[in-house]
CSV table of C-alpha atoms in Angstrom, one decimal:
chain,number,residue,atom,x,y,z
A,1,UNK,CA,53.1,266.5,109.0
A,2,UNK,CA,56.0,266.6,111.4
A,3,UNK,CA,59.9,266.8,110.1
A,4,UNK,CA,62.2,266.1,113.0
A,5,UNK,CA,60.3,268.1,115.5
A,6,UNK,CA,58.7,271.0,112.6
A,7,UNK,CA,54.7,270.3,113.1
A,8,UNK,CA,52.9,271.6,110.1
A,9,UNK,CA,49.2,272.3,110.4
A,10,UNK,CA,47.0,271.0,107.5
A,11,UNK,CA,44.7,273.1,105.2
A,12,UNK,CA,45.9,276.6,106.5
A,13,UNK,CA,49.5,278.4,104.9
A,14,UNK,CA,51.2,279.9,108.1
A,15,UNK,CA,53.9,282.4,108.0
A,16,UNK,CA,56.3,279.8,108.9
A,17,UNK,CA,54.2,277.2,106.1
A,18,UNK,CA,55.1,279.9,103.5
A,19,UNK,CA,58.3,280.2,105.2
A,20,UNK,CA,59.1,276.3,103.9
A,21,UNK,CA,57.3,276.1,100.9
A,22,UNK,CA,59.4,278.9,99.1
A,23,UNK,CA,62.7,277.7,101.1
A,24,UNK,CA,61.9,273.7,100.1
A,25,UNK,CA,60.9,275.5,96.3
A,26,UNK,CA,64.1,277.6,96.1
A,27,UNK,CA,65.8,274.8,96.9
A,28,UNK,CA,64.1,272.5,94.6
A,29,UNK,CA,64.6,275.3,91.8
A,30,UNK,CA,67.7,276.4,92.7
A,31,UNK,CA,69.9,273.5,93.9
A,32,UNK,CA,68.5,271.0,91.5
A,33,UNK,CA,66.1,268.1,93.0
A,34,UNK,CA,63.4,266.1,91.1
A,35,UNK,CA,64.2,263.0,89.8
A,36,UNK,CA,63.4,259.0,91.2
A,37,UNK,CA,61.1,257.2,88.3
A,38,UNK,CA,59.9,254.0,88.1
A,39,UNK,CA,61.7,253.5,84.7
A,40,UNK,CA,66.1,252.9,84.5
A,41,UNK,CA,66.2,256.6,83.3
A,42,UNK,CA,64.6,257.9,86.6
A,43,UNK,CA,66.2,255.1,88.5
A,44,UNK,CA,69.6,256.4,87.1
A,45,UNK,CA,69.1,260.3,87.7
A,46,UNK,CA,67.9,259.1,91.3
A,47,UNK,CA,71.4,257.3,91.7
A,48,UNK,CA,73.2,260.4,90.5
A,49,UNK,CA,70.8,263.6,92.3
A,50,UNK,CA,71.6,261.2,95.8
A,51,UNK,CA,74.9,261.2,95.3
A,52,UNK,CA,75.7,264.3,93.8
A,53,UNK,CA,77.0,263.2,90.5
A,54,UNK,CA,75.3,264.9,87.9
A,55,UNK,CA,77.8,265.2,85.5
A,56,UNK,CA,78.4,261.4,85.5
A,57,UNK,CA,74.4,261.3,85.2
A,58,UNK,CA,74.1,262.7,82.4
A,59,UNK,CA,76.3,261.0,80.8
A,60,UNK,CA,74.8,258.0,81.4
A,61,UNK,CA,71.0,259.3,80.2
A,62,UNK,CA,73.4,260.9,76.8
A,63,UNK,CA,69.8,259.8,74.6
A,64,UNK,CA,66.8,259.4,76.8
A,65,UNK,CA,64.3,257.2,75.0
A,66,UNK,CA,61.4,258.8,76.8
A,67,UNK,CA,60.1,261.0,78.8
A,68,UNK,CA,60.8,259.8,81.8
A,69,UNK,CA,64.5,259.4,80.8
A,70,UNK,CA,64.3,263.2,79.7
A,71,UNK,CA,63.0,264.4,82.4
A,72,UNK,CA,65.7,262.7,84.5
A,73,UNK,CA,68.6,264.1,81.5
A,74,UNK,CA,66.8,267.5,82.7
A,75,UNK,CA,67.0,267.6,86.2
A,76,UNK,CA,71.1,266.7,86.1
A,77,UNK,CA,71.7,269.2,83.8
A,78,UNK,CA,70.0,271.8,86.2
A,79,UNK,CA,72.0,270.4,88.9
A,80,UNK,CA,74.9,270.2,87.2
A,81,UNK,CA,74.5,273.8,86.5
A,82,UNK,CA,73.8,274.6,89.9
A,83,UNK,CA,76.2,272.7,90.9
A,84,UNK,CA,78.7,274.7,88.6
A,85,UNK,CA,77.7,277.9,89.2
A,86,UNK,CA,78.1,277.0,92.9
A,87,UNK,CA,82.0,275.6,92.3
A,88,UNK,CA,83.0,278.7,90.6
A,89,UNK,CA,81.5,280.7,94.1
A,90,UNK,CA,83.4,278.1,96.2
A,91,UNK,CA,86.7,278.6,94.1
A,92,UNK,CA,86.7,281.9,95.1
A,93,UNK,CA,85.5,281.8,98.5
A,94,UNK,CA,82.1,283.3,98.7
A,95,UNK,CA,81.1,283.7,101.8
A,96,UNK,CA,78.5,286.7,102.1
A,97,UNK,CA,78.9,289.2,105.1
A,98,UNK,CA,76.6,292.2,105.3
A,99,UNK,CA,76.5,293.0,109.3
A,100,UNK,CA,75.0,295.0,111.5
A,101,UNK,CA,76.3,296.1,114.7
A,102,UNK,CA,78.5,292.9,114.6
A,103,UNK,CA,75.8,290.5,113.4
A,104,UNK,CA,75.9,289.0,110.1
A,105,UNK,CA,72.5,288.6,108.2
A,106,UNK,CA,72.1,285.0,106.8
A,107,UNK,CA,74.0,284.1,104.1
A,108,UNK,CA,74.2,280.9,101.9
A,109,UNK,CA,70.7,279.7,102.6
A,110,UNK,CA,70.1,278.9,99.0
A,111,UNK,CA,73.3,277.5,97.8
A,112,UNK,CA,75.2,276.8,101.2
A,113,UNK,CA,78.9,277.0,99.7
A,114,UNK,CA,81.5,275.4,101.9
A,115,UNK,CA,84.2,277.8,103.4
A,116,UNK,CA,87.1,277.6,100.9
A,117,UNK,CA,90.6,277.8,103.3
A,118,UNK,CA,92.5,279.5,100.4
A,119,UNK,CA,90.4,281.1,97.8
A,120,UNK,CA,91.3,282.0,94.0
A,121,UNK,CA,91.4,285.7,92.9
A,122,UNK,CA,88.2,286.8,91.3
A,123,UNK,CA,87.8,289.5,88.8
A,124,UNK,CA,84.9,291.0,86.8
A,125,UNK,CA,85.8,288.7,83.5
A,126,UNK,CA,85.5,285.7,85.9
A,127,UNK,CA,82.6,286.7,87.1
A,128,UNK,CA,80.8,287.5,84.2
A,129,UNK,CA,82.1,283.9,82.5
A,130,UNK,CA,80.3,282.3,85.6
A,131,UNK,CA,77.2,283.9,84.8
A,132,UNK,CA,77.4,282.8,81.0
A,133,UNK,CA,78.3,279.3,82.0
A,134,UNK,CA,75.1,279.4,83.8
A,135,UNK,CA,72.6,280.8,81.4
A,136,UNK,CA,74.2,278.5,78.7
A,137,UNK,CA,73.7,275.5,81.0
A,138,UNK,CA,70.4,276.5,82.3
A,139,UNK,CA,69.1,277.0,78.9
A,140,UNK,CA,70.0,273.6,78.0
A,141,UNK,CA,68.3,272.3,80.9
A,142,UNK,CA,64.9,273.9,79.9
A,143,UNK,CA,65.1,272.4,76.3
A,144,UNK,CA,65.7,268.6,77.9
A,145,UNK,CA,62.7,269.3,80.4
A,146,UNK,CA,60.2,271.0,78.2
A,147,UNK,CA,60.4,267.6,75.8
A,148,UNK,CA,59.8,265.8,79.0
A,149,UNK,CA,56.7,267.6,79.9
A,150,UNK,CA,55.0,267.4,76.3
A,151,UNK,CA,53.4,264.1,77.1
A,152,UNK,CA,53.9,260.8,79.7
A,153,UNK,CA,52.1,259.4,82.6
A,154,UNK,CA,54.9,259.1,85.4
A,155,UNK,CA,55.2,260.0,88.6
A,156,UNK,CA,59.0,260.0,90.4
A,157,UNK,CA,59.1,259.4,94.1
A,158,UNK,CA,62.0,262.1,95.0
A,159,UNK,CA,63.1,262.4,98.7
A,160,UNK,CA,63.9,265.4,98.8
A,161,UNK,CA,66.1,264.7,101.6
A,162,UNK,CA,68.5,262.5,100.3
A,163,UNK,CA,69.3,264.8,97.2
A,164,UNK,CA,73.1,265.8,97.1
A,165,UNK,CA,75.1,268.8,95.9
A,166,UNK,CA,79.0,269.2,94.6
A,167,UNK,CA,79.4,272.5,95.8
A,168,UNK,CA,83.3,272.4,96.2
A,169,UNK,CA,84.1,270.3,93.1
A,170,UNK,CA,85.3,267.4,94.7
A,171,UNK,CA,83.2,264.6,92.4
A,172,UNK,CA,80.5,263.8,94.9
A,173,UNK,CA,78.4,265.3,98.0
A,174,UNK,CA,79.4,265.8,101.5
A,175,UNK,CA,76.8,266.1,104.5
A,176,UNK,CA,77.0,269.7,104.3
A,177,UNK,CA,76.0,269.9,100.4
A,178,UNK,CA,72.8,267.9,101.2
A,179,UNK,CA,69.3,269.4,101.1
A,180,UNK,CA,68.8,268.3,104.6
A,181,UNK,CA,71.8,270.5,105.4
A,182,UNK,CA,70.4,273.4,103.4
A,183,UNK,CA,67.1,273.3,105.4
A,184,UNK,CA,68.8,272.5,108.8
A,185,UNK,CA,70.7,276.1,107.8
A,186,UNK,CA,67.2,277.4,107.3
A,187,UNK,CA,65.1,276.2,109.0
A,188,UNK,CA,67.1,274.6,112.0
A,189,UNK,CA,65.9,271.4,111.1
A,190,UNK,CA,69.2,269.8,111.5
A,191,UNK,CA,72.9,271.1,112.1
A,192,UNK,CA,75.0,271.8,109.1
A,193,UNK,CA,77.9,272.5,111.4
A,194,UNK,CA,78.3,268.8,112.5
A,195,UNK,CA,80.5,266.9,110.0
A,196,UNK,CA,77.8,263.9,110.1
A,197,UNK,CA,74.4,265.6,110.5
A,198,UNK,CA,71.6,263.4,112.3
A,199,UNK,CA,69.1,261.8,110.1
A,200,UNK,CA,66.7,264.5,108.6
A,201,UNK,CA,64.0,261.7,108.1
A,202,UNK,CA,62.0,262.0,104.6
A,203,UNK,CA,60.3,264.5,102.4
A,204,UNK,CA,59.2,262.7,99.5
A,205,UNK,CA,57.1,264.5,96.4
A,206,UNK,CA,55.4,262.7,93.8
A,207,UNK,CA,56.7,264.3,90.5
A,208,UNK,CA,55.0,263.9,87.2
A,209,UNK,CA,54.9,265.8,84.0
A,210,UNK,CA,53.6,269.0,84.7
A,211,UNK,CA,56.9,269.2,87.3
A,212,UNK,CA,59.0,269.1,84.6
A,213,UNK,CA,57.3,272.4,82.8
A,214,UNK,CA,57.5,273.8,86.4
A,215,UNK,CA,61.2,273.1,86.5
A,216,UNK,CA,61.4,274.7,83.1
A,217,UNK,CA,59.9,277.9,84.0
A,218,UNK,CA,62.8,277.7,87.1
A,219,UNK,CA,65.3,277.5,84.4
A,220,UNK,CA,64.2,280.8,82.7
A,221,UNK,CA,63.8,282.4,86.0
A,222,UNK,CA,67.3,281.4,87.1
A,223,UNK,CA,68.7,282.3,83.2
A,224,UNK,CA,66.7,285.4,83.4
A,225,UNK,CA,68.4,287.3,86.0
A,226,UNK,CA,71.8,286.6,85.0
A,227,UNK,CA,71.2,287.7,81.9
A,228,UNK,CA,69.8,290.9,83.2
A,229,UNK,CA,73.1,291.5,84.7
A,230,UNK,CA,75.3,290.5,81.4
A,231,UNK,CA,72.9,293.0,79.6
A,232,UNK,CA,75.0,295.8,81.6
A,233,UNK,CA,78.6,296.5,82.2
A,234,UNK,CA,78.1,296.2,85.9
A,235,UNK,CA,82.1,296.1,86.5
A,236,UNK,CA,81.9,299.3,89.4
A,237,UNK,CA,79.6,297.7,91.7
A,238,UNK,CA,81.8,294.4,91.5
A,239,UNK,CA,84.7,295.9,92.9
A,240,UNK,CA,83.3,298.8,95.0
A,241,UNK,CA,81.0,296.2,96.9
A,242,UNK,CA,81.6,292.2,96.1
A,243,UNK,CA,84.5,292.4,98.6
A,244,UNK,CA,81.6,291.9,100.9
A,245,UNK,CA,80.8,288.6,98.8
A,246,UNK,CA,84.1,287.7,98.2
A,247,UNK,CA,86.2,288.4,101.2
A,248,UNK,CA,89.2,286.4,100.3
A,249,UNK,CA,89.4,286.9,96.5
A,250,UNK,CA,91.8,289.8,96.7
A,251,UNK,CA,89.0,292.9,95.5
A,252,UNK,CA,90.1,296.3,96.6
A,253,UNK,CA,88.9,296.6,99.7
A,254,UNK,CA,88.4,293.4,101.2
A,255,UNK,CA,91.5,294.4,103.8
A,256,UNK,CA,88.6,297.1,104.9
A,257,UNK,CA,85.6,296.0,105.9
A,258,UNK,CA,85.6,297.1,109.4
A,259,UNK,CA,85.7,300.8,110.0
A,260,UNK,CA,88.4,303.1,111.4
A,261,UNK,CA,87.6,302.8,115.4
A,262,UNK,CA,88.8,299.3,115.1
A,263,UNK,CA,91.8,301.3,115.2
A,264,UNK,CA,90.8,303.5,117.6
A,265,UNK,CA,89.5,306.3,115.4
A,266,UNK,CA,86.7,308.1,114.1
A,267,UNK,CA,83.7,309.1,115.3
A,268,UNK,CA,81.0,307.3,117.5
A,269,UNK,CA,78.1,307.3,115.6
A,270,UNK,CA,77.6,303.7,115.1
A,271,UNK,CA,79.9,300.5,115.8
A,272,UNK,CA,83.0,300.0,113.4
A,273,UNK,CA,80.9,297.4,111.7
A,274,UNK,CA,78.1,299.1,111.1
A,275,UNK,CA,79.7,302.3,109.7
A,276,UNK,CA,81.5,300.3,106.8
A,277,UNK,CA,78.3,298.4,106.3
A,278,UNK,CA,76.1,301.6,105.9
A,279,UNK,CA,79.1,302.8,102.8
A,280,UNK,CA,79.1,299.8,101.7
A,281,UNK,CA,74.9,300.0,101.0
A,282,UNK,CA,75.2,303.7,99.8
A,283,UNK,CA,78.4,302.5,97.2
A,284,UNK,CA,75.8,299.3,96.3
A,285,UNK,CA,73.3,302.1,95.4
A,286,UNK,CA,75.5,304.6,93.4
A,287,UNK,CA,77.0,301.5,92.1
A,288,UNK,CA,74.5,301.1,90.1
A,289,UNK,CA,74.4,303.0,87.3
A,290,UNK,CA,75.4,300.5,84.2
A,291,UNK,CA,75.5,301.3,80.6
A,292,UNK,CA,73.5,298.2,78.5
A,293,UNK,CA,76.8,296.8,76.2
A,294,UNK,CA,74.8,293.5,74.8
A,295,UNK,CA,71.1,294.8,74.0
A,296,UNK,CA,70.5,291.7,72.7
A,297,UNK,CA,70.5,290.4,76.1
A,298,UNK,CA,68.5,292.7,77.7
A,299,UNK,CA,65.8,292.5,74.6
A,300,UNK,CA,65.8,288.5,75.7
A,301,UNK,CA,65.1,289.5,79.3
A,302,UNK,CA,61.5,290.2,77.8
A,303,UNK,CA,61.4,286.9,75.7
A,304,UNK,CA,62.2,284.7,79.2
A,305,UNK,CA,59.8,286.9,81.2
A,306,UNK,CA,56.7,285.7,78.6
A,307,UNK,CA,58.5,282.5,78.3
A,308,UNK,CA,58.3,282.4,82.3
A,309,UNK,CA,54.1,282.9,81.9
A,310,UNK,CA,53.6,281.0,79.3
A,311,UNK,CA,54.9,277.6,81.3
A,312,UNK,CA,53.5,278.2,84.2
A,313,UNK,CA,49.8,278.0,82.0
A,314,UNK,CA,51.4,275.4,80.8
A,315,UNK,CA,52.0,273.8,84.0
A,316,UNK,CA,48.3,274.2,85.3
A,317,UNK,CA,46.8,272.7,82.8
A,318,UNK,CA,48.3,270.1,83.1
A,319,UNK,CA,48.1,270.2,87.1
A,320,UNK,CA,43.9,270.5,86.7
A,321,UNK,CA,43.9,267.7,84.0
A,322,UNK,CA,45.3,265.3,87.0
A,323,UNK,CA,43.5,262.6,88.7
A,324,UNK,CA,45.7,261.1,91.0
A,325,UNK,CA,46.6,262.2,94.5
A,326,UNK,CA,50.3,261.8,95.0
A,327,UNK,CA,52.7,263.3,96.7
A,328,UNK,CA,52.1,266.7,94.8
A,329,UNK,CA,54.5,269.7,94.3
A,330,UNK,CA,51.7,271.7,93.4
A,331,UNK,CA,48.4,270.4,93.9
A,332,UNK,CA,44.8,270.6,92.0
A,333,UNK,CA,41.5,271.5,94.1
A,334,UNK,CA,41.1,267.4,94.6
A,335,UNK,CA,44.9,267.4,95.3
A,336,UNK,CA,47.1,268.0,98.6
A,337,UNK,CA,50.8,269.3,98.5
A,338,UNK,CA,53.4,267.5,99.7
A,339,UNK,CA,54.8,270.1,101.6
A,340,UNK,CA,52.9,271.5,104.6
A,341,UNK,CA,49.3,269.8,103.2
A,342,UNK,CA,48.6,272.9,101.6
A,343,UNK,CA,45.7,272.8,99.9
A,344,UNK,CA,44.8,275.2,96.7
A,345,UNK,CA,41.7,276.0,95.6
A,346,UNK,CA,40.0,276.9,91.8
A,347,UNK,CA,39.7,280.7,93.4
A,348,UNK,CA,43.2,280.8,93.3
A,349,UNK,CA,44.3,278.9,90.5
A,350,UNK,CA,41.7,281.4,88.5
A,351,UNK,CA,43.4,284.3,90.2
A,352,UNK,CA,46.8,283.2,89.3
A,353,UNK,CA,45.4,283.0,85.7
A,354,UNK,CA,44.3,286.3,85.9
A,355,UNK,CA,47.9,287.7,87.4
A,356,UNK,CA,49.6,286.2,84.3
A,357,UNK,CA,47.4,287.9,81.6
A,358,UNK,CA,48.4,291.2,83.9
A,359,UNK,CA,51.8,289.9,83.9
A,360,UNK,CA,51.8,289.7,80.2
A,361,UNK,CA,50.0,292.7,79.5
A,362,UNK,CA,52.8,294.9,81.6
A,363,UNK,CA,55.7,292.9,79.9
A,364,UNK,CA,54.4,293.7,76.2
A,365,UNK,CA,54.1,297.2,77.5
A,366,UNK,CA,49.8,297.1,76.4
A,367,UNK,CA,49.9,298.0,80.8
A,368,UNK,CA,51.9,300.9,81.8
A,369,UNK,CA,53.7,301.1,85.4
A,370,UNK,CA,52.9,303.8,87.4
A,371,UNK,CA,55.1,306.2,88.4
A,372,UNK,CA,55.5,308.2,91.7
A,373,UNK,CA,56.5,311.3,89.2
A,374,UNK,CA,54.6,311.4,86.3
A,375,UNK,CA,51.2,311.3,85.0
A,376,UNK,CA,52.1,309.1,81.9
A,377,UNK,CA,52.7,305.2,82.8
A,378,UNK,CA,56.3,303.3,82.4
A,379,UNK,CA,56.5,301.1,79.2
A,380,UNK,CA,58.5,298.1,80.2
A,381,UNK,CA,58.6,296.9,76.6
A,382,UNK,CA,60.3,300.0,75.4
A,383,UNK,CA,62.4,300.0,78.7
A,384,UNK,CA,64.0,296.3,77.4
A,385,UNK,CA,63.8,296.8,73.7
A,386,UNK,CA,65.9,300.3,73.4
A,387,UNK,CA,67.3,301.3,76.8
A,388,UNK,CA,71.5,302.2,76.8
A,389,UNK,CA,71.9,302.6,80.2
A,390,UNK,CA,69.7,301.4,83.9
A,391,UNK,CA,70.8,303.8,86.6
A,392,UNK,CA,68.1,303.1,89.2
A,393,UNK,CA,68.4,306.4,91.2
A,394,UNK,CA,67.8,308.5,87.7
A,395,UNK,CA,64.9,306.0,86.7
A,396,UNK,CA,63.4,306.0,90.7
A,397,UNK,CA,63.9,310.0,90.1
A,398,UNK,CA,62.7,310.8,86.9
A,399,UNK,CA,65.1,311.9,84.6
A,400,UNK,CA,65.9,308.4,83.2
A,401,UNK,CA,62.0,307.5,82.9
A,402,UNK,CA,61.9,310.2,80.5
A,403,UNK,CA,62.2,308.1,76.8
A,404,UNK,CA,60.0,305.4,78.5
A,405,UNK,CA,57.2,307.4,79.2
A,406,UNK,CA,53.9,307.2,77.5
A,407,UNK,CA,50.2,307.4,77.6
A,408,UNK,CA,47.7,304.4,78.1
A,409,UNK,CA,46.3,302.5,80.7
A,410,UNK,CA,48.6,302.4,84.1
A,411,UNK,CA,48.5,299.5,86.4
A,412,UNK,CA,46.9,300.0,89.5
A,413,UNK,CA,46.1,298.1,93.1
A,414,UNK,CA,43.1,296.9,91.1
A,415,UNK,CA,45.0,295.6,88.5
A,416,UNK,CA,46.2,292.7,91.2
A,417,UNK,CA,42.9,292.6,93.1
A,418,UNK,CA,42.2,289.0,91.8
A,419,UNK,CA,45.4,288.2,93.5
A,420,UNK,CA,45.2,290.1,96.6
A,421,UNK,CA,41.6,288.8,97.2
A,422,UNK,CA,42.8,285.2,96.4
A,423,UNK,CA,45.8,284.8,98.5
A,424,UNK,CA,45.7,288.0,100.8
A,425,UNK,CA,49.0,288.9,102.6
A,426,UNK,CA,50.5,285.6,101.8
A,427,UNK,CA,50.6,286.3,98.1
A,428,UNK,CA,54.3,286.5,97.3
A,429,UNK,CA,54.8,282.8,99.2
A,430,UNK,CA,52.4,281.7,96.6
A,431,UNK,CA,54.5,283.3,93.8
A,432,UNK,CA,57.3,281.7,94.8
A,433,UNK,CA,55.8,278.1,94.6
A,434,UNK,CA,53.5,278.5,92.1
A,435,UNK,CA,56.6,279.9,89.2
C-alpha cells in the first residue's frame, strides 16, 4: 500500500505501521470521519463529512429511517462536536507551545486548529462550558450510533481523505481542516502549510455496522475524559499553565513565557526557553491538586469506562460474525485492514477478550492496583464512587491512597500476560485501534 510516497509493508505492524494506524484512528475518532452509504442517508452525510457541513447534515438526516441513515445522523453529530469543541479552541487561539531549548514539541496533530490573528479572552467558565458542550454533544452522538449498530447489512465507502473539518467556524472546510492536512502534519504526507495542498490520493475503508459501535465506544472515550476534568474544580492549573495553550487569550502569564535572560538576566543553567518551560511542568504538577465539586460526574467516569468495554465486545462480535472482505477498519482472522494490511489474528482477538474482563474486573474494584507503597491494592471503584479530592503527588505518595486501600487480589504483570504475549511491544498501538 503506498500513499504519496508512504510504502506500507503487508502482514507485519511496524513502529511506523502503528505510528498510522492510531494517527489515521485518532483522527477517525477524534475529528469525525465515517460515513459514504449506498443509501440517500449515507449519500447525504458523505456530501456533508466532504465538505465540512455537519451541522447542515444533520439537519437534513433530522429522522433517519434506517440504519444506514442513523449511522450517517451519527457520524455528523460526532463531527459536529468535534467540530465545535474545535471552534471554541480556535476562538481563543490555541495554539500549544511547550519548548525545549527553543524547539516546540508538536502540537495540533489531532485537531490542527488554524492560527486565530486576534483571539477572544478565555477564562475557566469558558472553558469548562466547552467541555460540557462537548460531553453533551458526544453523548448524543453515541445514542444515534449505537441504534445504528443494532442491526443492518451496509457497508459505506469513506475516503478518508476527502473528509473535511470547520475548525474556525466559517460554515465549510478549508485545505488546512482536511484529513489529508492532518496526516500531512503527521505524517508529512502532504504540506499543511501550502494554501492548496497537493492531492493526497485515497484512503478509502469499508464501514459497516460493527463501525458504528466502534465509533460509539470513541464517543464515551472522548465524553469520558472531559468529564473527568468537570468532576474537579481544576481552575489553578488553568491559569498557572494554559497560557502555554492559550498564548493570546489574555491568562496571567502569557506576557512570560520566556525566561529572564531574554533580558539579559539570570542565571545560565539552561536557555531562557527552557528554564520557563521546566516551571511551567513543575506548576502543571503542583497544579494538580483538585477538589471533586460534581461527584456525580466522577461516579459516571466509572459507568463510561464499563460502557467503553462493553462496546468494544460488542464490536467484535459483530467483526467475527462478518463474511465479507472490504475495506475493513478492523478486520476478522479472514479479513485485512484497510490501513497498512494489517492483519489480526484469533490469538489476539481472544487476548483482547481477556484484557477487557481484566479491564472490568479493576474498574468494579473485584482487581486491586498495586501500589509502589503499600501491601494492600488500590480500589478504583471506591476511588470514583467517594473520593473529595485527586491530588496526584499525595495519591503517587501515599497519604491520599489511604481511604482507597484495601485487601484482595492486586493486579500484576500476569494479569496482562494474555496481552503482552499477543501483541508484545506493540500493544498500546493495538489499544488505540482496537477501542
Amino acid at each position: 500500500m503506498k500513499i504519496n510516497g508512504l510504502i506500507w509493508q503487508p502482514n507485519k505492524l511496524s513502529a511506523l505501521e502503528v505510528q498510522m494506524l492510531r494517527l489515521t484512528t485518532a483522527i477517525m475518532a477524534a475529528t469525525l470521519t465515517l460515513p459514504a452509504v449506498a443509501g440517500e442517508g449515507g449519500d447525504i452525510a458523505l456530501r456533508h463529512l466532504y465538505a465540512g457541513t455537519a451541522a447542515a447534515g444533520i439537519t437534513e438526516l433530522d429522522a433517519p429511517p434506517d440504519a444506514e441513515s442513523r449511522f450517517g445522523k451519527g457520524m455528523l453529530q460526532f463531527a459536529n462536536a468535534i467540530e465545535h469543541f474545535g471552534q471554541g479552541l480556535y476562538r481563543h487561539g490555541f495554539a500549544p507551545n511547550w519548548g525545549w531549548g527553543g524547539v516546540n514539541a508538536p502540537s495540533q496533530m489531532l485537531i490542527p486548529v488554524p492560527a486565530n490573528p486576534n483571539p477572544e479572552p478565555l477564562d475557566y467558565e469558558k472553558l469548562r462550558a466547552m467541555l460540557v458542550i462537548l460531553v453533551t454533544e458526544m453523548d448524543e452522538a453515541q445514542k444515534t450510533l449505537r441504534e445504528a449498530g443494532v442491526a443492518g447489512d451496509y457497508v459505506i465507502p469513506l475516503d478518508v481523505m476527502k473528509v473535511g473539518l470547520d475548525l474556525d467556524g466559517d460554515g465549510g472546510s478549508a485545505p488546512g481542516e482536511s484529513i489529508a492536512a492532518i496526516l500531512g502534519g503527521a505524517m508529512g504526507l502532504t504540506n499543511r502549510r501550502q494554501s492548496n495542498p497537493a492531492e493526497p490520493g485515497s484512503l478509502v475503508i469499508g464501514l459497516d455496522r460493527a463501525d458504528a459501535i466502534w465509533l460509539a465506544g470513541y464517543t464515551n472515550i472522548v465524553a469520558t475524559q472531559a468529564d473527568f476534568l468537570l468532576a474537579h474544580d481544576f481552575h489553578e492549573l488553568f491559569y498557572a499553565t494554559f497560557h502555554r495553550l492559550f498564548p493570546g487569550a489574555g491568562l496571567p502569564l502569557e506576557n512570560d513565557i520566556r525566561g529572564r535572560r531574554a533580558r539579559g538576566q539570570g542565571y545560565e543553567l539552561l536557555d531562557p526557553d527552557s528554564e520557563v518551560t521546566v516551571a511551567d511542568l513543575i506548576a502543571l504538577i503542583h497544579t494538580i491538586d483538585w477538589a471533586v465539586v460534581e461527584p456525580d460526574r466522577l461516579k459516571r467516569v466509572r459507568e463510561r469506562l464499563l460502557t467503553i468495554s462493553a462496546l468494544s465486545r460488542q464490536n467484535w462480535a459483530a467483526i467475527t460474525a462478518e463474511t465479507d472482505n472490504d475495506r475493513e477498519l478492523l478486520p476478522n482472522p479472514d479479513q485485512t485492514a484497510a490501513v497498512g494490511r494489517a492483519r489480526v489474528n484469533a490469538e489476539q482477538i481472544a487476548a483482547w477478550q481477556s484484557t477487557l474482563d481484566t479491564f472490568d474486573q479493576v474498574v468494579n474494584g473485584e482487581l486491586l492496583i498495586p501500589h509502589w507503597r503499600f501491601a494492600k491494592g488500590f480500589d478504583v471503584k471506591a476511588y470514583f464512587e467517594t473520593a473529595t479530592n485527586t491530588d496526584l503527588v499525595m495519591l503517587l505518595t501515599g497519604y491520599d491512597a489511604l481511604p482507597f486501600l484495601k485487601d484482595g487480589p492486586i493486579a500484576t504483570e500476569a494479569s496482562f500476560s494474555d496481552l503482552l504475549r499477543a501483541f508484545g511491544g506493540n500493544w498500546p498501538g493495538y489499544a488505540f485501534w482496537f477501542n
